Coordinates of C-alpha atoms and ligand atoms in Angstrom, one line a residue:
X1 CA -1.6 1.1 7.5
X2 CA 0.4 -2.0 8.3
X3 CA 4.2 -1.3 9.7
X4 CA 5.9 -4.9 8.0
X5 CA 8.2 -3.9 5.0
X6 CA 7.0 -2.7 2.0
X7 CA 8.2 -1.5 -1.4
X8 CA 7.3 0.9 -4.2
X9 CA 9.1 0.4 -6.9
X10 CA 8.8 3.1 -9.9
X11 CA 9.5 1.6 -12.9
X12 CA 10.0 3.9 -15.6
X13 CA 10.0 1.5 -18.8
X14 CA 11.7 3.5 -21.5
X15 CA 10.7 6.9 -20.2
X16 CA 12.3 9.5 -18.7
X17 CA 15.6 11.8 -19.6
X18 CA 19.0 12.8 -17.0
X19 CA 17.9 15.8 -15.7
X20 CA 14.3 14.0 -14.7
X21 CA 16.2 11.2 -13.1
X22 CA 18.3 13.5 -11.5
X23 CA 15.0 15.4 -10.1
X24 CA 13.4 12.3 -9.3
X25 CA 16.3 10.7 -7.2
X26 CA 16.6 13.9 -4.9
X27 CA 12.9 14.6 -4.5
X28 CA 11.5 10.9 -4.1
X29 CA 14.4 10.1 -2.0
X30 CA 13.8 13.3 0.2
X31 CA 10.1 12.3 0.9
X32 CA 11.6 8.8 1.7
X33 CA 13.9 10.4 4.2
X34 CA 10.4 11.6 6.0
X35 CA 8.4 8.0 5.8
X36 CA 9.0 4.9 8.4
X37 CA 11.5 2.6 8.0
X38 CA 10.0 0.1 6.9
X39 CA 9.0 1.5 3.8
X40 CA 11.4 0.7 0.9
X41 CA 11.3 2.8 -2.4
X42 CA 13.1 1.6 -5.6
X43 CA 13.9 3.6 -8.5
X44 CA 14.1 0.9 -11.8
X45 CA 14.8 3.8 -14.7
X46 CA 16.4 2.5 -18.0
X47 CA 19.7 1.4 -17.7
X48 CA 21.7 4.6 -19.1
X49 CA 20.1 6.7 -15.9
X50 CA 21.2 4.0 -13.4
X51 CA 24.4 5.8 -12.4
X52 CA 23.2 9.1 -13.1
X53 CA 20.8 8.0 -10.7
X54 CA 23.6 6.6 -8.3
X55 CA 25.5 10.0 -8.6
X56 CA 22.7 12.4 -7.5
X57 CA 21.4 9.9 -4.8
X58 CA 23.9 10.2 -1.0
X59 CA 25.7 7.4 0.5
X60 CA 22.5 7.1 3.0
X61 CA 20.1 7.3 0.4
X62 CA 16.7 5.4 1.0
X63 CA 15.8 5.3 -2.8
X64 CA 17.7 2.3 -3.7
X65 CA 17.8 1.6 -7.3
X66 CA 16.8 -1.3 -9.6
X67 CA 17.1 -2.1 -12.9
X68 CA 14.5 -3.5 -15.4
X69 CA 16.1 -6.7 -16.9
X70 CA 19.2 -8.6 -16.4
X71 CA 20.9 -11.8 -18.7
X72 CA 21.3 -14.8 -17.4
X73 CA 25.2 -14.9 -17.9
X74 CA 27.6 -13.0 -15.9
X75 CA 29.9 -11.9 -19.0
X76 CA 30.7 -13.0 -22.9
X77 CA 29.2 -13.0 -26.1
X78 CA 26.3 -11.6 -25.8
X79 CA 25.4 -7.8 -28.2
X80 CA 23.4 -5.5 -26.3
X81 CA 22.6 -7.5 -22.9
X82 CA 23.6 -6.4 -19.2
X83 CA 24.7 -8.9 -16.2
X84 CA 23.4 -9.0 -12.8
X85 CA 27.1 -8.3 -11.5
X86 CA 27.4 -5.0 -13.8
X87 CA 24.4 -3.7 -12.5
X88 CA 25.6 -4.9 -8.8
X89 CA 28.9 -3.1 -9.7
X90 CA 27.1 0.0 -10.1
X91 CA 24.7 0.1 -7.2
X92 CA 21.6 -1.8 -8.2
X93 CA 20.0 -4.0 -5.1
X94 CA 17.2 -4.7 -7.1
X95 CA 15.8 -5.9 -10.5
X96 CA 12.4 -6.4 -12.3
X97 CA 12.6 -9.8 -14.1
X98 CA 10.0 -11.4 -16.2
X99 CA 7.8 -8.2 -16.7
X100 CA 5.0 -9.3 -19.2
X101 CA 6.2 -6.7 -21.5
X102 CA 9.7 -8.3 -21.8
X103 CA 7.3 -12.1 -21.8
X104 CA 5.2 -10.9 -25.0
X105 CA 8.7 -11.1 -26.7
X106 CA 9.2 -14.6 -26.2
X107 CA 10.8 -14.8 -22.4
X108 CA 10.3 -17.7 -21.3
X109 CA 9.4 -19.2 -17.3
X110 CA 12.9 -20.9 -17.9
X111 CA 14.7 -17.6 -18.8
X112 CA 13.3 -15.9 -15.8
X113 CA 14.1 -18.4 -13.3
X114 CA 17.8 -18.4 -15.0
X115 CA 18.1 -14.6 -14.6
X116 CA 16.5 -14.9 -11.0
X117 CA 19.6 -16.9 -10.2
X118 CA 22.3 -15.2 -11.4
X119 CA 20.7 -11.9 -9.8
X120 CA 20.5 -13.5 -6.5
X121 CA 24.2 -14.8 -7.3
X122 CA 24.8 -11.2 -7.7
X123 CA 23.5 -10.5 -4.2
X124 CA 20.6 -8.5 -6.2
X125 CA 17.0 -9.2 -5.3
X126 CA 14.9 -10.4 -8.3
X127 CA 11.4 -8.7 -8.4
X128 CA 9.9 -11.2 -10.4
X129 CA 6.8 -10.5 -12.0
X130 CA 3.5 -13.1 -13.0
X131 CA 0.3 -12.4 -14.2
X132 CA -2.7 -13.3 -16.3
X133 CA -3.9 -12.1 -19.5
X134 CA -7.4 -11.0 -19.7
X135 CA -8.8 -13.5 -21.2
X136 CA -7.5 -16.2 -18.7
X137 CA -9.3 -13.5 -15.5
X138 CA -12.8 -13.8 -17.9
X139 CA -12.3 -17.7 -18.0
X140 CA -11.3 -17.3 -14.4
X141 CA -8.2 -19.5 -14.5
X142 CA -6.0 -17.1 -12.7
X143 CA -5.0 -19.8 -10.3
X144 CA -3.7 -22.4 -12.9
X145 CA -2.0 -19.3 -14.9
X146 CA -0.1 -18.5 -11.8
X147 CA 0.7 -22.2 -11.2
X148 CA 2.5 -22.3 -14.6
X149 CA 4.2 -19.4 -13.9
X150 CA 5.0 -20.3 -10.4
X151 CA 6.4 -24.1 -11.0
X152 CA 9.7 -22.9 -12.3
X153 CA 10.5 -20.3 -9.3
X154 CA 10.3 -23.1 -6.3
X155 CA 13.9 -23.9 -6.7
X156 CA 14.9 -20.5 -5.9
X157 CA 15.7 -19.8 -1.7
X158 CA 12.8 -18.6 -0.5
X159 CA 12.7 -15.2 1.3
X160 CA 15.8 -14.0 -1.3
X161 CA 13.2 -12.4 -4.3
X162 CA 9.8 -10.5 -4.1
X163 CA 6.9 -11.3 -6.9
X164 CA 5.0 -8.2 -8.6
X165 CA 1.9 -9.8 -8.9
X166 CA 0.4 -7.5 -12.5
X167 CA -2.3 -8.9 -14.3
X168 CA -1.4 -8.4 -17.7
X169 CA -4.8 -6.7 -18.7
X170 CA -4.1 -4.5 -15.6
X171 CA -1.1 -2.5 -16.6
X172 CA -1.3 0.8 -18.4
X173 CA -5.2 0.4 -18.8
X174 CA -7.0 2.1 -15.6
X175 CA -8.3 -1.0 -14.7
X176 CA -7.8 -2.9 -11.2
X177 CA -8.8 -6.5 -10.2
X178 CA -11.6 -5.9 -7.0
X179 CA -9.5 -6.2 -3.6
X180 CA -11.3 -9.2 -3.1
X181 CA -9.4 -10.8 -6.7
X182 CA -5.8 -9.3 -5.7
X183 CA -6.0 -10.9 -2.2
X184 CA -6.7 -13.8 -3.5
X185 CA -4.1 -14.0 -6.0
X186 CA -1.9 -12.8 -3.5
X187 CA -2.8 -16.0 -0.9
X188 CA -2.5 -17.8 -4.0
X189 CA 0.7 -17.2 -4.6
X190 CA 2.5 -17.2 -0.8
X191 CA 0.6 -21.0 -0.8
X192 CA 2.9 -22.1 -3.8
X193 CA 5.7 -20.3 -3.0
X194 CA 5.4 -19.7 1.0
X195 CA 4.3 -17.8 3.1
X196 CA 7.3 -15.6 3.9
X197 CA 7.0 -14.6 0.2
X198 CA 6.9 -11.0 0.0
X199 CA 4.4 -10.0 -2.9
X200 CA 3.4 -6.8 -4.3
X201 CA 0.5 -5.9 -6.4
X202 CA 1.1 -4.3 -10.1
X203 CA -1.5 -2.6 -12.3
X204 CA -2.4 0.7 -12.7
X205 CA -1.9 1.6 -9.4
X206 CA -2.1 5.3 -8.6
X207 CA -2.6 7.7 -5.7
X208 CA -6.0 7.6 -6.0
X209 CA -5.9 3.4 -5.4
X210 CA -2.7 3.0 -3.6
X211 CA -3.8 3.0 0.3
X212 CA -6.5 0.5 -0.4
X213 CA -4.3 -1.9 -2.5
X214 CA -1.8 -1.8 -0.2
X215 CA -4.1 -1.7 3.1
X216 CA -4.8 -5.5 2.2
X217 CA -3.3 -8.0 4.0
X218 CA -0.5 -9.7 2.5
X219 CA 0.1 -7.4 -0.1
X220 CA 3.8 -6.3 0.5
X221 CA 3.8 -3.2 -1.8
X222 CA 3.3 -2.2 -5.4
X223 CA 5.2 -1.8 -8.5
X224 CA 4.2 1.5 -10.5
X225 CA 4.4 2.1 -14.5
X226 CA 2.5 5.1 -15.3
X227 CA 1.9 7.0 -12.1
X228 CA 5.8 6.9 -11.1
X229 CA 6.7 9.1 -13.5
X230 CA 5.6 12.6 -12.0
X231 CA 7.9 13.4 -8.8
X232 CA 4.1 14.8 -7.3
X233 CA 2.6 11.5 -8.2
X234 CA 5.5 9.2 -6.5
X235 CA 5.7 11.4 -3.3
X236 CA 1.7 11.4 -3.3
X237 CA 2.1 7.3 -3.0
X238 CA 5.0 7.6 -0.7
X239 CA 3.0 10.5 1.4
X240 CA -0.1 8.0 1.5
X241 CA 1.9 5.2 3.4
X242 CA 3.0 7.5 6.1
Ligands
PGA301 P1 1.2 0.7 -14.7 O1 2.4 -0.3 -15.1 O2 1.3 1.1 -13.3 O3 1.4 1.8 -15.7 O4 -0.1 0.0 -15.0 C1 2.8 -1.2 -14.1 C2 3.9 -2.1 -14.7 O5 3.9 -2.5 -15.9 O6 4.9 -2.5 -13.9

């Protein structure tokens, strides 16, 4: 196992209750306090668990948190959307931007690099996520997928966000590029975008997968849905990278 920094980040989605953030942060961050230092874990629950989160984590906690989504705006008009410097305010470091699950309901490239700037404004780092659909893998036009996606993000500094690389036919289904596919998406991606580019691998990832994925070079970590919901299954990951 590689000692150059790496993250897992547990994103919840729209799971989880207070007393299970509450048992997450203590437990997850306790098996942190055991792992290397160079491994970074980030806790993205919904945003009503953020400072409950906050609250049961200590002042050297190494289970930072990170939201889900951010607006592009830092205040104002705008019903039922949260800013990069409220979620700075109350202890985020990181954020998940341009998930495909918030893409399939019409976020655009141009919103995504909009929000990536007022996070990093916010002295947030984006965690900004591209992918292909399956039928784009089949037609095997990954590489001009990620190019689209890619284009917009070359204005931002470099070496001040991390890309989640998650095939959208990936996530949630048990299914996995081969190693072979996600290190060359992962090349693919530091070439447009450099290579100090820190990029993790999304997509059904799981204890079972995790040392493998992560054992390739150039992948800089992995951002878990499903298996980050069990305390067991997050410390098994974190356990794995020790
Ligand atoms: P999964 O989700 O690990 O459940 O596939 C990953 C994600 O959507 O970020």
């Amino acid at each position: 196992m590689k000692s150059t920094p790496t993250w897992l980040v547990a994103n919840w989605k729209m799971n989880g209750d207070t007393a299970r953030t509450q048992a997450f942060a203590h437990a997850v961050n306790a098996q942190l306090a055991k792992a290397p230092s160079w491994l970074h874990g980030v806790f993205c629950p919904p945003f009503p668990y953020l400072p409950i989160a906050a609250v049961a984590l200590p002042g050297n906690a190494r289970l930072h948190l990170g939201a889900q989504n951010c607006h592009a705006h830092e205040k104002g008009a705008h019903t039922g959307e949260v800013s990069a410097p409220m979620l700075a305010e109350i202890g985020c470091q990181y954020v998940i931007l341009g998930h495909s699950e918030r893409r399939a309901t019409g976020e655009t490239d141009a919103d995504v690099l909009a929000k990536a700037e007022a996070a990093i404004a916010a002295g947030l780092w984006p965690i900004i996520c591209v992918g292909e659909s399956r039928e784009t893998y089949d037609k095997k036009q990954t590489n001009a997928w990620l190019d689209r996606q890619l284009a917009t993000l070359k204005t931002l500094p470099t070496g001040r966000y991390l890309i989640a690389y998650e095939p959208i036919w990936a996530i949630g289904s048990g299914k996995t590029p081969t190693t072979v596919e996600i290190q060359a998406a992962h090349n693919h991606i530091k070439s447009a975008l450099g290579s100090a580019t820190s990029v993790l691998y999304g997509g059904s990832v799981n204890p079972a997968n995790i040392g493998e994925i992560l054992g390739l070079s150039g992948v800089a970590g992995a951002l878990i849905g499903g298996a980050s919901l069990e305390i067991e299954s997050m410390n098994a990951m974190i356990a794995s990278c020790q």
